Amino acid sequence: MAVSAQNAPSSDEELIRKLVHERVEGIRARDAERAMAGVAADVRSFDVVNPLQNAGAASARRRAEVWFSSFDGPIGVEVKDLHVAAAGGVGFSYAFQRYTGRKRDGGAIDMWVRTTVCYRKIDGAWKITHEHQSVPFDPETGRASLALAP
Amino acid sequence: MAVSAQNAPSSDEELIRKLVHERVEGIRARDAERAMAGVAADVRSFDVVNPLQNAGAASARRRAEVWFSSFDGPIGVEVKDLHVAAAGGVGFSYAFQRYTGRKRDGGAIDMWVRTTVCYRKIDGAWKITHEHQSVPFDPETGRASLALAP
C-alpha cells in the first residue's frame, strides 16, 4: 500500500470531487445543463432502470430531463462514502447517493443508489466517460431492493 | 479527444485485460482462489443481489464460494464490449458479462450483467479495489430485469 496517490489527495482528485458536487447541485435544481456539464459526448451509462445501457450524452440528457420533470419540486440528493482516485488522465469515483422528493403522480421517492463513475481527462478537463448506477435485487423475490440504506 | 492513452493501449491496460480474463477463467472453473487472486484486501463490492455493499476480500470470497456451489457443473461466462483505461496507478474497466449454467436446484441461469471494476496499482501489481455488478430494474413492475441482452 505504498502508492502515495492513495494517501494524499491530488489536485485531480479534488477536481473530480468538485465535478461530483456540481452534478449533485444540477440534480437538486433539476437543471439538466448543469447536471450534464461534465459528461463526455460518447459516455456509456448503466442506469438504475431499464434498458441495459444508454450511449451518448444526448441520450443521457434526455433521460435526465424526463426524470427531473417527474418531480414536483426540488430533488433531494445526499452523497455518502465518496471515494475518488485519479492519476495520469484516468479517474474513478464511487459512493452511495440518496434521492428524495415528491413525484408529480402524488407519490414520494426515498431511495439509496450505488454509483460508480469513470473519468478521462480530455483536452485538459475531466469528463465522465462511463457511469454505473444501480440497486441490488432480492434473489428470493426477483424484486429490486429500493429500501436499503448504507 | 487528444489524450494518447485513449487511443493506444498501454501495457497497464493489457495487464488489466489479463486480470479480467484470469477472473473469468476462475469463475468458469468455480475456483474461488483464482477468481479472487486480483482482489485487494479492502475491496468494496456492489453486487447484483442484496445487500447494498460487501466490504473486504474475505467477504467477497465467501460470497463467490456460495454462488459457485449453487451450480451443477461449470459456469459459462461471456464478456462483451470490454473497455479498459489505466494510467499512473489508477484504472477502470467495464463490460457486459453473461453467466450461464445449470443450478443444483434444477433450474438454469442465463443472464447478462453490467460490470464496472476499479483498480489501483499496489506494490507493483494491479488490484481490484472496487467492483460494481448489476442488472437494471423495470420501474413499472419493480422487478429486476434478468432477460435483457446487449
PDB file of C-alpha atoms in Angstrom:
ATOM      1  CA  MET A   1       0.000   0.000   0.000  1.00  0.00           C
ATOM      2  CA  ALA A   2       2.911   2.325  -0.715  1.00  0.00           C
ATOM      3  CA  VAL A   3       1.352   4.335  -3.537  1.00  0.00           C
ATOM      4  CA  SER A   4       1.444   7.957  -2.461  1.00  0.00           C
ATOM      5  CA  ALA A   5      -1.612   8.871  -4.537  1.00  0.00           C
ATOM      6  CA  GLN A   6      -3.570   6.536  -2.305  1.00  0.00           C
ATOM      7  CA  ASN A   7      -2.873   8.618   0.775  1.00  0.00           C
ATOM      8  CA  ALA A   8      -2.639  12.232  -0.350  1.00  0.00           C
ATOM      9  CA  PRO A   9      -5.469  13.676  -2.450  1.00  0.00           C
ATOM     10  CA  SER A  10      -4.121  15.061  -5.706  1.00  0.00           C
ATOM     11  CA  SER A  11      -5.497  18.194  -7.297  1.00  0.00           C
ATOM     12  CA  ASP A  12      -7.022  15.864  -9.890  1.00  0.00           C
ATOM     13  CA  GLU A  13      -8.932  14.105  -7.124  1.00  0.00           C
ATOM     14  CA  GLU A  14     -10.117  17.478  -5.879  1.00  0.00           C
ATOM     15  CA  LEU A  15     -11.289  18.388  -9.391  1.00  0.00           C
ATOM     16  CA  ILE A  16     -13.264  15.140  -9.603  1.00  0.00           C
ATOM     17  CA  ARG A  17     -14.849  15.746  -6.191  1.00  0.00           C
ATOM     18  CA  LYS A  18     -15.845  19.186  -7.447  1.00  0.00           C
ATOM     19  CA  LEU A  19     -17.390  17.596 -10.540  1.00  0.00           C
ATOM     20  CA  VAL A  20     -19.367  15.141  -8.380  1.00  0.00           C
ATOM     21  CA  HIS A  21     -20.737  18.012  -6.306  1.00  0.00           C
ATOM     22  CA  GLU A  22     -21.516  20.156  -9.361  1.00  0.00           C
ATOM     23  CA  ARG A  23     -23.612  17.303 -10.762  1.00  0.00           C
ATOM     24  CA  VAL A  24     -25.396  16.924  -7.424  1.00  0.00           C
ATOM     25  CA  GLU A  25     -26.255  20.650  -7.474  1.00  0.00           C
ATOM     26  CA  GLY A  26     -27.574  20.239 -11.024  1.00  0.00           C
ATOM     27  CA  ILE A  27     -29.806  17.337  -9.959  1.00  0.00           C
ATOM     28  CA  ARG A  28     -31.083  19.210  -6.882  1.00  0.00           C
ATOM     29  CA  ALA A  29     -32.060  22.143  -9.130  1.00  0.00           C
ATOM     30  CA  ARG A  30     -33.413  19.817 -11.854  1.00  0.00           C
ATOM     31  CA  ASP A  31     -31.040  21.647 -14.217  1.00  0.00           C
ATOM     32  CA  ALA A  32     -30.059  19.205 -16.984  1.00  0.00           C
ATOM     33  CA  GLU A  33     -27.485  21.606 -18.449  1.00  0.00           C
ATOM     34  CA  ARG A  34     -25.639  21.771 -15.148  1.00  0.00           C
ATOM     35  CA  ALA A  35     -26.076  18.089 -14.249  1.00  0.00           C
ATOM     36  CA  MET A  36     -24.691  17.013 -17.632  1.00  0.00           C
ATOM     37  CA  ALA A  37     -21.864  19.565 -17.986  1.00  0.00           C
ATOM     38  CA  GLY A  38     -19.178  17.019 -17.090  1.00  0.00           C
ATOM     39  CA  VAL A  39     -20.434  14.206 -19.320  1.00  0.00           C
ATOM     40  CA  ALA A  40     -18.337  13.166 -22.355  1.00  0.00           C
ATOM     41  CA  ALA A  41     -20.098  13.077 -25.733  1.00  0.00           C
ATOM     42  CA  ASP A  42     -19.549   9.318 -26.036  1.00  0.00           C
ATOM     43  CA  VAL A  43     -20.488   8.397 -22.449  1.00  0.00           C
ATOM     44  CA  ARG A  44     -21.820   4.902 -21.812  1.00  0.00           C
ATOM     45  CA  SER A  45     -24.305   4.751 -18.951  1.00  0.00           C
ATOM     46  CA  PHE A  46     -25.620   1.788 -16.988  1.00  0.00           C
ATOM     47  CA  ASP A  47     -28.699   3.247 -15.305  1.00  0.00           C
ATOM     48  CA  VAL A  48     -30.772   2.143 -12.289  1.00  0.00           C
ATOM     49  CA  VAL A  49     -33.725   1.321 -14.546  1.00  0.00           C
ATOM     50  CA  ASN A  50     -34.048  -0.287 -17.996  1.00  0.00           C
ATOM     51  CA  PRO A  51     -32.560  -0.518 -20.572  1.00  0.00           C
ATOM     52  CA  LEU A  52     -29.239  -2.331 -20.029  1.00  0.00           C
ATOM     53  CA  GLN A  53     -27.245   0.662 -21.293  1.00  0.00           C
ATOM     54  CA  ASN A  54     -27.547   4.149 -22.776  1.00  0.00           C
ATOM     55  CA  ALA A  55     -24.998   5.506 -25.221  1.00  0.00           C
ATOM     56  CA  GLY A  56     -24.078   9.157 -25.696  1.00  0.00           C
ATOM     57  CA  ALA A  57     -24.544  12.415 -23.815  1.00  0.00           C
ATOM     58  CA  ALA A  58     -27.700  13.372 -25.729  1.00  0.00           C
ATOM     59  CA  SER A  59     -29.442  10.178 -24.615  1.00  0.00           C
ATOM     60  CA  ALA A  60     -28.266  10.660 -21.015  1.00  0.00           C
ATOM     61  CA  ARG A  61     -29.538  14.213 -21.031  1.00  0.00           C
ATOM     62  CA  ARG A  62     -32.977  13.278 -22.379  1.00  0.00           C
ATOM     63  CA  ARG A  63     -33.310  10.663 -19.655  1.00  0.00           C
ATOM     64  CA  ALA A  64     -32.305  13.207 -17.006  1.00  0.00           C
ATOM     65  CA  GLU A  65     -34.868  15.694 -18.302  1.00  0.00           C
ATOM     66  CA  VAL A  66     -37.667  13.097 -18.196  1.00  0.00           C
ATOM     67  CA  TRP A  67     -36.636  12.051 -14.677  1.00  0.00           C
ATOM     68  CA  PHE A  68     -36.365  15.661 -13.447  1.00  0.00           C
ATOM     69  CA  SER A  69     -39.793  16.516 -14.861  1.00  0.00           C
ATOM     70  CA  SER A  70     -41.388  13.631 -12.931  1.00  0.00           C
ATOM     71  CA  PHE A  71     -40.697  15.517  -9.677  1.00  0.00           C
ATOM     72  CA  ASP A  72     -42.940  18.137  -8.095  1.00  0.00           C
ATOM     73  CA  GLY A  73     -40.332  20.490  -6.624  1.00  0.00           C
ATOM     74  CA  PRO A  74     -36.630  20.004  -5.951  1.00  0.00           C
ATOM     75  CA  ILE A  75     -34.839  16.654  -5.735  1.00  0.00           C
ATOM     76  CA  GLY A  76     -33.001  15.886  -2.508  1.00  0.00           C
ATOM     77  CA  VAL A  77     -29.559  14.325  -3.011  1.00  0.00           C
ATOM     78  CA  GLU A  78     -27.298  13.028  -0.253  1.00  0.00           C
ATOM     79  CA  VAL A  79     -23.834  11.629  -1.035  1.00  0.00           C
ATOM     80  CA  LYS A  80     -22.271   9.125   1.360  1.00  0.00           C
ATOM     81  CA  ASP A  81     -18.864   7.366   1.432  1.00  0.00           C
ATOM     82  CA  LEU A  82     -17.456   9.095  -1.651  1.00  0.00           C
ATOM     83  CA  HIS A  83     -14.167   7.516  -2.770  1.00  0.00           C
ATOM     84  CA  VAL A  84     -12.133   9.181  -5.519  1.00  0.00           C
ATOM     85  CA  ALA A  85      -8.915   8.154  -7.291  1.00  0.00           C
ATOM     86  CA  ALA A  86      -7.215   9.852 -10.246  1.00  0.00           C
ATOM     87  CA  ALA A  87      -3.823   9.757 -11.946  1.00  0.00           C
ATOM     88  CA  GLY A  88      -2.390  10.363 -15.394  1.00  0.00           C
ATOM     89  CA  GLY A  89      -5.705  11.259 -17.014  1.00  0.00           C
ATOM     90  CA  VAL A  90      -7.700   8.285 -15.658  1.00  0.00           C
ATOM     91  CA  GLY A  91     -10.011   8.508 -12.655  1.00  0.00           C
ATOM     92  CA  PHE A  92     -12.911   6.872 -10.880  1.00  0.00           C
ATOM     93  CA  SER A  93     -15.289   7.605  -8.028  1.00  0.00           C
ATOM     94  CA  TYR A  94     -17.883   5.612  -6.166  1.00  0.00           C
ATOM     95  CA  ALA A  95     -20.420   6.447  -3.488  1.00  0.00           C
ATOM     96  CA  PHE A  96     -23.944   5.935  -2.257  1.00  0.00           C
ATOM     97  CA  GLN A  97     -26.468   8.547  -3.329  1.00  0.00           C
ATOM     98  CA  ARG A  98     -29.842   9.047  -1.695  1.00  0.00           C
ATOM     99  CA  TYR A  99     -32.597  10.576  -3.821  1.00  0.00           C
ATOM    100  CA  THR A 100     -35.695  12.013  -2.151  1.00  0.00           C
ATOM    101  CA  GLY A 101     -38.637  14.110  -3.330  1.00  0.00           C
ATOM    102  CA  ARG A 102     -42.297  14.337  -4.233  1.00  0.00           C
ATOM    103  CA  LYS A 103     -43.370  12.994  -7.595  1.00  0.00           C
ATOM    104  CA  ARG A 104     -45.958  14.662  -9.859  1.00  0.00           C
ATOM    105  CA  ASP A 105     -48.065  11.497  -9.702  1.00  0.00           C
ATOM    106  CA  GLY A 106     -48.533  12.095  -5.953  1.00  0.00           C
ATOM    107  CA  GLY A 107     -46.024   9.517  -4.755  1.00  0.00           C
ATOM    108  CA  ALA A 108     -42.796  10.096  -2.890  1.00  0.00           C
ATOM    109  CA  ILE A 109     -39.337   8.746  -3.564  1.00  0.00           C
ATOM    110  CA  ASP A 110     -36.653   7.952  -0.986  1.00  0.00           C
ATOM    111  CA  MET A 111     -34.021   5.507  -2.175  1.00  0.00           C
ATOM    112  CA  TRP A 112     -30.284   4.835  -1.904  1.00  0.00           C
ATOM    113  CA  VAL A 113     -28.448   4.064  -5.126  1.00  0.00           C
ATOM    114  CA  ARG A 114     -24.898   2.725  -5.633  1.00  0.00           C
ATOM    115  CA  THR A 115     -22.958   4.870  -8.092  1.00  0.00           C
ATOM    116  CA  THR A 116     -19.606   4.261  -9.793  1.00  0.00           C
ATOM    117  CA  VAL A 117     -18.273   6.854 -12.251  1.00  0.00           C
ATOM    118  CA  CYS A 118     -15.253   6.617 -14.587  1.00  0.00           C
ATOM    119  CA  TYR A 119     -13.416   9.693 -15.879  1.00  0.00           C
ATOM    120  CA  ARG A 120     -10.877  10.616 -18.539  1.00  0.00           C
ATOM    121  CA  LYS A 121      -9.047  13.913 -18.804  1.00  0.00           C
ATOM    122  CA  ILE A 122      -9.943  15.176 -22.285  1.00  0.00           C
ATOM    123  CA  ASP A 123      -8.336  18.356 -23.629  1.00  0.00           C
ATOM    124  CA  GLY A 124      -7.361  19.290 -20.065  1.00  0.00           C
ATOM    125  CA  ALA A 125     -10.771  18.787 -18.427  1.00  0.00           C
ATOM    126  CA  TRP A 126     -12.107  15.771 -16.504  1.00  0.00           C
ATOM    127  CA  LYS A 127     -15.073  14.183 -18.271  1.00  0.00           C
ATOM    128  CA  ILE A 128     -17.393  11.327 -17.320  1.00  0.00           C
ATOM    129  CA  THR A 129     -16.917   8.571 -19.905  1.00  0.00           C
ATOM    130  CA  HIS A 130     -18.845   5.872 -18.031  1.00  0.00           C
ATOM    131  CA  GLU A 131     -21.393   5.793 -15.238  1.00  0.00           C
ATOM    132  CA  HIS A 132     -22.970   2.865 -13.419  1.00  0.00           C
ATOM    133  CA  GLN A 133     -25.904   3.405 -11.049  1.00  0.00           C
ATOM    134  CA  SER A 134     -27.929   0.583  -9.553  1.00  0.00           C
ATOM    135  CA  VAL A 135     -29.759  -1.024  -6.684  1.00  0.00           C
ATOM    136  CA  PRO A 136     -29.302  -4.732  -5.952  1.00  0.00           C
ATOM    137  CA  PHE A 137     -32.191  -7.185  -6.127  1.00  0.00           C
ATOM    138  CA  ASP A 138     -33.553  -9.806  -3.753  1.00  0.00           C
ATOM    139  CA  PRO A 139     -32.986 -13.234  -5.353  1.00  0.00           C
ATOM    140  CA  GLU A 140     -35.882 -14.709  -3.333  1.00  0.00           C
ATOM    141  CA  THR A 141     -38.473 -12.370  -4.862  1.00  0.00           C
ATOM    142  CA  GLY A 142     -36.798 -11.061  -8.038  1.00  0.00           C
ATOM    143  CA  ARG A 143     -37.644  -7.529  -6.916  1.00  0.00           C
ATOM    144  CA  ALA A 144     -35.319  -4.518  -6.917  1.00  0.00           C
ATOM    145  CA  SER A 145     -34.334  -3.529  -3.364  1.00  0.00           C
ATOM    146  CA  LEU A 146     -35.481   0.078  -3.047  1.00  0.00           C
ATOM    147  CA  ALA A 147     -35.482   0.346   0.742  1.00  0.00           C
ATOM    148  CA  LEU A 148     -31.889  -0.486   1.661  1.00  0.00           C
ATOM    149  CA  ALA A 149     -29.645   2.100   3.352  1.00  0.00           C
ATOM    150  CA  PRO A 150     -25.856   2.114   3.807  1.00  0.00           C
TER     151      PRO A 150
ATOM    152  CA  MET B   1     -10.021  13.789 -27.521  1.00  0.00           C
ATOM    153  CA  ALA B   2      -6.278  14.336 -27.787  1.00  0.00           C
ATOM    154  CA  VAL B   3      -5.186  12.068 -24.953  1.00  0.00           C
ATOM    155  CA  SER B   4      -2.879   9.463 -26.460  1.00  0.00           C
ATOM    156  CA  ALA B   5      -3.682   6.884 -23.772  1.00  0.00           C
ATOM    157  CA  GLN B   6      -7.237   6.925 -25.062  1.00  0.00           C
ATOM    158  CA  ASN B   7      -6.159   5.591 -28.438  1.00  0.00           C
ATOM    159  CA  ALA B   8      -3.167   3.357 -27.814  1.00  0.00           C
ATOM    160  CA  PRO B   9      -3.480   0.567 -25.263  1.00  0.00           C
ATOM    161  CA  SER B  10      -0.767   0.829 -22.614  1.00  0.00           C
ATOM    162  CA  SER B  11       0.901  -2.198 -21.123  1.00  0.00           C
ATOM    163  CA  ASP B  12      -1.062  -1.361 -17.977  1.00  0.00           C
ATOM    164  CA  GLU B  13      -4.268  -1.739 -19.958  1.00  0.00           C
ATOM    165  CA  GLU B  14      -3.040  -5.094 -21.221  1.00  0.00           C
ATOM    166  CA  LEU B  15      -2.300  -6.188 -17.637  1.00  0.00           C
ATOM    167  CA  ILE B  16      -5.837  -5.248 -16.595  1.00  0.00           C
ATOM    168  CA  ARG B  17      -7.335  -7.127 -19.557  1.00  0.00           C
ATOM    169  CA  LYS B  18      -5.302 -10.135 -18.463  1.00  0.00           C
ATOM    170  CA  LEU B  19      -6.685  -9.755 -14.922  1.00  0.00           C
ATOM    171  CA  VAL B  20     -10.271  -9.607 -16.261  1.00  0.00           C
ATOM    172  CA  HIS B  21      -9.724 -12.806 -18.216  1.00  0.00           C
ATOM    173  CA  GLU B  22      -7.980 -14.558 -15.311  1.00  0.00           C
ATOM    174  CA  ARG B  23     -11.033 -13.857 -13.141  1.00  0.00           C
ATOM    175  CA  VAL B  24     -13.323 -15.180 -15.878  1.00  0.00           C
ATOM    176  CA  GLU B  25     -11.305 -18.399 -16.006  1.00  0.00           C
ATOM    177  CA  GLY B  26     -11.591 -18.667 -12.216  1.00  0.00           C
ATOM    178  CA  ILE B  27     -15.386 -18.269 -12.388  1.00  0.00           C
ATOM    179  CA  ARG B  28     -15.707 -20.814 -15.214  1.00  0.00           C
ATOM    180  CA  ALA B  29     -13.761 -23.341 -13.129  1.00  0.00           C
ATOM    181  CA  ARG B  30     -15.635 -22.348  -9.923  1.00  0.00           C
ATOM    182  CA  ASP B  31     -12.173 -21.770  -8.417  1.00  0.00           C
ATOM    183  CA  ALA B  32     -12.526 -19.069  -5.752  1.00  0.00           C
ATOM    184  CA  GLU B  33      -8.757 -18.846  -5.218  1.00  0.00           C
ATOM    185  CA  ARG B  34      -8.205 -17.995  -8.883  1.00  0.00           C
ATOM    186  CA  ALA B  35     -11.274 -15.778  -9.251  1.00  0.00           C
ATOM    187  CA  MET B  36     -10.253 -13.698  -6.230  1.00  0.00           C
ATOM    188  CA  ALA B  37      -6.479 -13.515  -6.855  1.00  0.00           C
ATOM    189  CA  GLY B  38      -6.679  -9.923  -8.115  1.00  0.00           C
ATOM    190  CA  VAL B  39      -8.913  -8.571  -5.351  1.00  0.00           C
ATOM    191  CA  ALA B  40      -7.468  -6.052  -2.850  1.00  0.00           C
ATOM    192  CA  ALA B  41      -7.863  -6.864   0.850  1.00  0.00           C
ATOM    193  CA  ASP B  42     -10.027  -3.769   1.397  1.00  0.00           C
ATOM    194  CA  VAL B  43     -12.205  -4.154  -1.739  1.00  0.00           C
ATOM    195  CA  ARG B  44     -15.688  -2.646  -1.658  1.00  0.00           C
ATOM    196  CA  SER B  45     -18.186  -4.584  -3.783  1.00  0.00           C
ATOM    197  CA  PHE B  46     -21.619  -3.589  -5.038  1.00  0.00           C
ATOM    198  CA  ASP B  47     -23.094  -6.940  -6.061  1.00  0.00           C
ATOM    199  CA  VAL B  48     -26.010  -7.909  -8.331  1.00  0.00           C
ATOM    200  CA  VAL B  49     -28.009  -9.141  -5.342  1.00  0.00           C
ATOM    201  CA  ASN B  50     -28.507  -7.866  -1.779  1.00  0.00           C
ATOM    202  CA  PRO B  51     -27.022  -6.404   0.356  1.00  0.00           C
ATOM    203  CA  LEU B  52     -26.176  -2.865  -0.804  1.00  0.00           C
ATOM    204  CA  GLN B  53     -22.430  -3.482  -0.378  1.00  0.00           C
ATOM    205  CA  ASN B  54     -19.858  -6.007   0.779  1.00  0.00           C
ATOM    206  CA  ALA B  55     -16.576  -4.938   2.358  1.00  0.00           C
ATOM    207  CA  GLY B  56     -13.305  -6.849   2.194  1.00  0.00           C
ATOM    208  CA  ALA B  57     -11.807  -9.684   0.174  1.00  0.00           C
ATOM    209  CA  ALA B  58     -12.798 -12.380   2.706  1.00  0.00           C
ATOM    210  CA  SER B  59     -16.476 -11.421   2.374  1.00  0.00           C
ATOM    211  CA  ALA B  60     -16.240 -11.315  -1.432  1.00  0.00           C
ATOM    212  CA  ARG B  61     -14.633 -14.730  -1.469  1.00  0.00           C
ATOM    213  CA  ARG B  62     -17.259 -16.312   0.796  1.00  0.00           C
ATOM    214  CA  ARG B  63     -19.983 -14.967  -1.493  1.00  0.00           C
ATOM    215  CA  ALA B  64     -18.206 -16.354  -4.551  1.00  0.00           C
ATOM    216  CA  GLU B  65     -17.890 -19.783  -2.919  1.00  0.00           C
ATOM    217  CA  VAL B  66     -21.600 -19.882  -2.063  1.00  0.00           C
ATOM    218  CA  TRP B  67     -22.506 -18.774  -5.603  1.00  0.00           C
ATOM    219  CA  PHE B  68     -20.117 -21.277  -7.221  1.00  0.00           C
ATOM    220  CA  SER B  69     -21.508 -24.130  -5.106  1.00  0.00           C
ATOM    221  CA  SER B  70     -25.062 -23.375  -6.279  1.00  0.00           C
ATOM    222  CA  PHE B  71     -24.086 -24.572  -9.781  1.00  0.00           C
ATOM    223  CA  ASP B  72     -24.183 -28.158 -11.014  1.00  0.00           C
ATOM    224  CA  GLY B  73     -21.150 -28.182 -13.329  1.00  0.00           C
ATOM    225  CA  PRO B  74     -19.145 -25.332 -14.840  1.00  0.00           C
ATOM    226  CA  ILE B  75     -20.307 -21.724 -15.126  1.00  0.00           C
ATOM    227  CA  GLY B  76     -20.416 -20.229 -18.617  1.00  0.00           C
ATOM    228  CA  VAL B  77     -19.034 -16.685 -18.830  1.00  0.00           C
ATOM    229  CA  GLU B  78     -19.092 -14.475 -21.923  1.00  0.00           C
ATOM    230  CA  VAL B  79     -17.534 -10.985 -21.889  1.00  0.00           C
ATOM    231  CA  LYS B  80     -18.808  -8.355 -24.323  1.00  0.00           C
ATOM    232  CA  ASP B  81     -17.755  -4.748 -25.051  1.00  0.00           C
ATOM    233  CA  LEU B  82     -14.838  -4.676 -22.614  1.00  0.00           C
ATOM    234  CA  HIS B  83     -13.446  -1.145 -22.178  1.00  0.00           C
ATOM    235  CA  VAL B  84     -10.232  -0.633 -20.198  1.00  0.00           C
ATOM    236  CA  ALA B  85      -8.331   2.514 -19.183  1.00  0.00           C
ATOM    237  CA  ALA B  86      -5.280   2.797 -16.939  1.00  0.00           C
ATOM    238  CA  ALA B  87      -2.641   5.402 -16.145  1.00  0.00           C
ATOM    239  CA  GLY B  88      -0.383   6.330 -13.240  1.00  0.00           C
ATOM    240  CA  GLY B  89      -1.598   3.557 -10.938  1.00  0.00           C
ATOM    241  CA  VAL B  90      -5.346   4.125 -11.451  1.00  0.00           C
ATOM    242  CA  GLY B  91      -7.505   2.060 -13.790  1.00  0.00           C
ATOM    243  CA  PHE B  92     -11.031   1.010 -14.593  1.00  0.00           C
ATOM    244  CA  SER B  93     -12.835  -1.461 -16.834  1.00  0.00           C
ATOM    245  CA  TYR B  94     -16.432  -2.045 -17.777  1.00  0.00           C
ATOM    246  CA  ALA B  95     -18.224  -4.670 -19.827  1.00  0.00           C
ATOM    247  CA  PHE B  96     -21.261  -6.889 -20.089  1.00  0.00           C
ATOM    248  CA  GLN B  97     -20.883 -10.392 -18.697  1.00  0.00           C
ATOM    249  CA  ARG B  98     -23.219 -13.263 -19.479  1.00  0.00           C
ATOM    250  CA  TYR B  99     -23.497 -16.045 -16.908  1.00  0.00           C
ATOM    251  CA  THR B 100     -24.993 -19.389 -17.897  1.00  0.00           C
ATOM    252  CA  GLY B 101     -25.244 -22.806 -16.270  1.00  0.00           C
ATOM    253  CA  ARG B 102     -27.335 -25.408 -14.508  1.00  0.00           C
ATOM    254  CA  LYS B 103     -28.185 -24.865 -10.855  1.00  0.00           C
ATOM    255  CA  ARG B 104     -28.204 -27.600  -8.233  1.00  0.00           C
ATOM    256  CA  ASP B 105     -31.868 -26.829  -7.510  1.00  0.00           C
ATOM    257  CA  GLY B 106     -32.691 -27.965 -11.069  1.00  0.00           C
ATOM    258  CA  GLY B 107     -33.087 -24.504 -12.598  1.00  0.00           C
ATOM    259  CA  ALA B 108     -30.969 -22.878 -15.250  1.00  0.00           C
ATOM    260  CA  ILE B 109     -29.370 -19.441 -15.306  1.00  0.00           C
ATOM    261  CA  ASP B 110     -28.760 -17.282 -18.382  1.00  0.00           C
ATOM    262  CA  MET B 111     -28.377 -13.581 -17.617  1.00  0.00           C
ATOM    263  CA  TRP B 112     -26.389 -10.555 -18.742  1.00  0.00           C
ATOM    264  CA  VAL B 113     -24.880  -8.384 -16.009  1.00  0.00           C
ATOM    265  CA  ARG B 114     -23.296  -4.916 -16.266  1.00  0.00           C
ATOM    266  CA  THR B 115     -19.891  -4.843 -14.594  1.00  0.00           C
ATOM    267  CA  THR B 116     -17.628  -1.906 -13.725  1.00  0.00           C
ATOM    268  CA  VAL B 117     -14.321  -2.566 -11.948  1.00  0.00           C
ATOM    269  CA  CYS B 118     -11.869  -0.055 -10.427  1.00  0.00           C
ATOM    270  CA  TYR B 119      -8.180  -0.843  -9.949  1.00  0.00           C
ATOM    271  CA  ARG B 120      -5.157   0.552  -8.103  1.00  0.00           C
ATOM    272  CA  LYS B 121      -1.571  -0.490  -8.660  1.00  0.00           C
ATOM    273  CA  ILE B 122      -0.427  -1.629  -5.210  1.00  0.00           C
ATOM    274  CA  ASP B 123       3.203  -2.633  -4.654  1.00  0.00           C
ATOM    275  CA  GLY B 124       3.628  -3.001  -8.420  1.00  0.00           C
ATOM    276  CA  ALA B 125       0.565  -5.188  -9.094  1.00  0.00           C
ATOM    277  CA  TRP B 126      -2.909  -4.163 -10.297  1.00  0.00           C
ATOM    278  CA  LYS B 127      -5.566  -4.934  -7.703  1.00  0.00           C
ATOM    279  CA  ILE B 128      -9.354  -4.603  -7.732  1.00  0.00           C
ATOM    280  CA  THR B 129     -10.308  -2.058  -5.075  1.00  0.00           C
ATOM    281  CA  HIS B 130     -13.950  -1.671  -6.141  1.00  0.00           C
ATOM    282  CA  GLU B 131     -16.420  -3.679  -8.184  1.00  0.00           C
ATOM    283  CA  HIS B 132     -19.972  -2.881  -9.246  1.00  0.00           C
ATOM    284  CA  GLN B 133     -22.164  -5.540 -10.862  1.00  0.00           C
ATOM    285  CA  SER B 134     -25.871  -5.096 -11.510  1.00  0.00           C
ATOM    286  CA  VAL B 135     -28.923  -5.520 -13.659  1.00  0.00           C
ATOM    287  CA  PRO B 136     -31.370  -2.639 -14.098  1.00  0.00           C
ATOM    288  CA  PHE B 137     -34.987  -2.889 -12.952  1.00  0.00           C
ATOM    289  CA  ASP B 138     -38.311  -2.211 -14.636  1.00  0.00           C
ATOM    290  CA  PRO B 139     -39.922   0.789 -12.891  1.00  0.00           C
ATOM    291  CA  GLU B 140     -43.397  -0.391 -13.965  1.00  0.00           C
ATOM    292  CA  THR B 141     -43.134  -3.690 -12.103  1.00  0.00           C
ATOM    293  CA  GLY B 142     -40.321  -3.136  -9.594  1.00  0.00           C
ATOM    294  CA  ARG B 143     -38.723  -6.351 -10.824  1.00  0.00           C
ATOM    295  CA  ALA B 144     -35.050  -6.869 -11.707  1.00  0.00           C
ATOM    296  CA  SER B 145     -34.577  -7.258 -15.483  1.00  0.00           C
ATOM    297  CA  LEU B 146     -32.921 -10.654 -15.846  1.00  0.00           C
ATOM    298  CA  ALA B 147     -33.674 -11.246 -19.544  1.00  0.00           C
ATOM    299  CA  LEU B 148     -32.046  -8.230 -21.222  1.00  0.00           C
ATOM    300  CA  ALA B 149     -29.159  -8.688 -23.673  1.00  0.00           C
ATOM    301  CA  PRO B 150     -26.704  -6.108 -25.071  1.00  0.00           C
TER     302      PRO B 150
END
